[in-house]
Tab-separated table of C-alpha atoms in Angstrom:
chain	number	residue	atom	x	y	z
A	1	UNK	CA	-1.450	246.067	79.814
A	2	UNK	CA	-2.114	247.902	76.216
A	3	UNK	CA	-2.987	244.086	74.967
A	4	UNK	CA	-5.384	243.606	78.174
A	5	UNK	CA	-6.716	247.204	76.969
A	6	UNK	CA	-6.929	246.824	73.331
A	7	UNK	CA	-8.780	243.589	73.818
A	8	UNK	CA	-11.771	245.308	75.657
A	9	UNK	CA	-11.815	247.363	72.498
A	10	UNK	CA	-12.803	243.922	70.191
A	11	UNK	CA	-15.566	242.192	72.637
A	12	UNK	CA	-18.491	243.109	73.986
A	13	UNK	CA	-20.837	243.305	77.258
A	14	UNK	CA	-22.159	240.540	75.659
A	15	UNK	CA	-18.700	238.537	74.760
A	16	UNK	CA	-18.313	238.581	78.544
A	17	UNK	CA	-20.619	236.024	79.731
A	18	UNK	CA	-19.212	233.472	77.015
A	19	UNK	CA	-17.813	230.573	78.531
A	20	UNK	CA	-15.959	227.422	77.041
A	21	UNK	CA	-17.100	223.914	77.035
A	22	UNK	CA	-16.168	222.386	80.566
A	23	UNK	CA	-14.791	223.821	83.324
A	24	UNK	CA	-13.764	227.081	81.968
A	25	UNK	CA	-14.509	230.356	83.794
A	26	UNK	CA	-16.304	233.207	81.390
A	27	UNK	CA	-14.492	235.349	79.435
A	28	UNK	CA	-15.300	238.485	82.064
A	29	UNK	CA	-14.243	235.851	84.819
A	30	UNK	CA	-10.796	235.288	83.073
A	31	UNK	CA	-10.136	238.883	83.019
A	32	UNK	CA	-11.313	239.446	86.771
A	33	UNK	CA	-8.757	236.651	87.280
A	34	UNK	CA	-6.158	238.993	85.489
A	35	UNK	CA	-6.852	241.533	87.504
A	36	UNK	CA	-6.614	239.797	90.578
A	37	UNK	CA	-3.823	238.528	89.804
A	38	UNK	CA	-2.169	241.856	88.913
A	39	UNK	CA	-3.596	242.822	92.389
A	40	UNK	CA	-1.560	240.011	94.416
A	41	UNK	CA	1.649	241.354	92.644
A	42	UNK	CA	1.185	245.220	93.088
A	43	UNK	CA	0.443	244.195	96.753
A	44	UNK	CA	3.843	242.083	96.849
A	45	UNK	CA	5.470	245.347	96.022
A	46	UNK	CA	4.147	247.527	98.644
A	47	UNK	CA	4.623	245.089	101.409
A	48	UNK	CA	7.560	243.106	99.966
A	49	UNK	CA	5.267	239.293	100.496
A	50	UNK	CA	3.483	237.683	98.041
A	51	UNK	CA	0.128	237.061	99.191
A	52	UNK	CA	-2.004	234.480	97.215
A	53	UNK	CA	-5.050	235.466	98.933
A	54	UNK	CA	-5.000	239.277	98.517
A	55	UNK	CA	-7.034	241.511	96.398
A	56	UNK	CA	-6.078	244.707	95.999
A	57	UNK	CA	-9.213	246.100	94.597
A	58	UNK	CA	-12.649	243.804	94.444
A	59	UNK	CA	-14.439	243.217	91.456
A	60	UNK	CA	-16.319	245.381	89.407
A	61	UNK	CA	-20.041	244.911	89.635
A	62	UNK	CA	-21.754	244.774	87.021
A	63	UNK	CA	-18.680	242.990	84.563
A	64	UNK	CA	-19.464	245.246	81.800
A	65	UNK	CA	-16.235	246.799	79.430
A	66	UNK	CA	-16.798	249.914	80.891
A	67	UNK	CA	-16.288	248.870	84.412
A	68	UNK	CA	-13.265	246.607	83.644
A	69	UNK	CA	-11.790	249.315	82.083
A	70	UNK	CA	-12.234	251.476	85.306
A	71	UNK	CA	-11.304	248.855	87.196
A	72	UNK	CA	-8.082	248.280	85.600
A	73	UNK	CA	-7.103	251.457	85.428
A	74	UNK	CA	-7.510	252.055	89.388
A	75	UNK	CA	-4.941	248.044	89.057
A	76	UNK	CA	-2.686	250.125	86.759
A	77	UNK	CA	-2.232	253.048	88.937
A	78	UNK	CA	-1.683	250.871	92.102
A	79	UNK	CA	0.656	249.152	90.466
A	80	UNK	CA	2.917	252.376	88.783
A	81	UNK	CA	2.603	253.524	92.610
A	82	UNK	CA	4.091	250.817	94.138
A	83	UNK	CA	7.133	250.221	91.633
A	84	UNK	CA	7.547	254.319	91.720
A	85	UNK	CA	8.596	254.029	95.665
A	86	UNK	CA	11.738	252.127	94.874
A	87	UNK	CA	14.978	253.491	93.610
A	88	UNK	CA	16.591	252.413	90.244
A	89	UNK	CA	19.005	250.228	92.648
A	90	UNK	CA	16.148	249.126	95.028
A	91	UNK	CA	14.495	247.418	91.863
A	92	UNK	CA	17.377	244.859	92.054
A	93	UNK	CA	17.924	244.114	95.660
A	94	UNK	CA	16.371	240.580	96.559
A	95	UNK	CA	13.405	241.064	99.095
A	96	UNK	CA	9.899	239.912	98.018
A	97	UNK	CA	9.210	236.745	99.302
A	98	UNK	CA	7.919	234.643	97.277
A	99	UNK	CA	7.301	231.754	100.041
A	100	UNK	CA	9.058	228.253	100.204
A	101	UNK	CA	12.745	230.312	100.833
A	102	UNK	CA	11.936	232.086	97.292
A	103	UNK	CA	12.835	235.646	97.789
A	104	UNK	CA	12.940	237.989	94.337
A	105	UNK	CA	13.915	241.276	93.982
A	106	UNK	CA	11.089	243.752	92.444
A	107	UNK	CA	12.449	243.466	89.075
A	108	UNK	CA	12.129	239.815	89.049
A	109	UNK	CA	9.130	239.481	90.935
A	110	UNK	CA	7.521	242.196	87.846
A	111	UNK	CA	9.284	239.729	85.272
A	112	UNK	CA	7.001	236.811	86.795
A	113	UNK	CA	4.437	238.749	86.786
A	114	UNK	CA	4.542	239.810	83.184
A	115	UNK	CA	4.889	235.815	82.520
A	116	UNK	CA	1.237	235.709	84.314
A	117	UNK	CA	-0.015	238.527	82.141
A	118	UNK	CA	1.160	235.978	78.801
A	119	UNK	CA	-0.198	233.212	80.203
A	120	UNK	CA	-3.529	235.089	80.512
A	121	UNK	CA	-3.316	236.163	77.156
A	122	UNK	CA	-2.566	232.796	75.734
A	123	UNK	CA	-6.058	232.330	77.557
A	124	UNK	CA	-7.472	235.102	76.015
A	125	UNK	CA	-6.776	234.140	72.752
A	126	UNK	CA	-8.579	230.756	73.016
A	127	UNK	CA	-11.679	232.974	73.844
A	128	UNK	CA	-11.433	235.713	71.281
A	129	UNK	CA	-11.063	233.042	68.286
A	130	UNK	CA	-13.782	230.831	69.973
A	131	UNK	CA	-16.123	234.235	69.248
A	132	UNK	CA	-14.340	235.154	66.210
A	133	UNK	CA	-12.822	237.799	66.995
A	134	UNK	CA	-9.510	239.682	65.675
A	135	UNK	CA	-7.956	241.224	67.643
């Protein structure tokens, strides 16, 4: 998440309505997509199903950098709250299910889930050298 954070610290309001050529969301879409995203998974944790169609939080309105960054940190905190409520041992028992007879145990489930978060930021990357950015 420091990578999702540092990166609202190189674009601007401005940076967030650019959009690629084609069918590409804009870059503040992408990162609502993040978010919802890390949304589904901190909701997998607190009721042990992974639920495609769940947002834990909605969407900040307007998509400005300030607002994502409140937004994310009210996904961050849900998130540490709902890994905190399982013991050290709990982490490893298989019991999120995944669907399709895939069930994962909170540490694996928060491994795929950090996958996502690259994935995203492969994304990201696209965008922040399409606007010349460094980040």
């Amino acid at each position: 998440h420091s990578m999702r954070d540092h990166l609202l610290t190189v674009v601007s309001d401005a940076d967030l309505s650019y959009k690629l050529p084609g069918q590409n969301p804009t870059l503040g879409d992408l990162l609502i997509e993040l978010g919802d995203t890390q949304g589904v998974y901190t909701h997998s944790f607190d009721t042990l199903e992974l639920d495609w169609d769940h947002r834990q939080q909605p969407p900040p309105s307007p998509v400005t950098i300030s607002n994502l960054r409140a937004w994310f940190d009210g996904q961050d905190a849900a998130m540490k709250t709902a890994l905190d409520a399982f013991t050290l041992e709990e982490l490893h028992i298989d019991r999120i299910d995944r669907g399709d007879g895939f069930i994962a145990s909170p540490f694996v489930q928060h491994e795929i889930y950090r996958e996502a978060v690259y994935i995203y930021y492969g994304k990201l990357s696209v965008y922040l050298r399409a606007l010349e950015r460094d980040a």
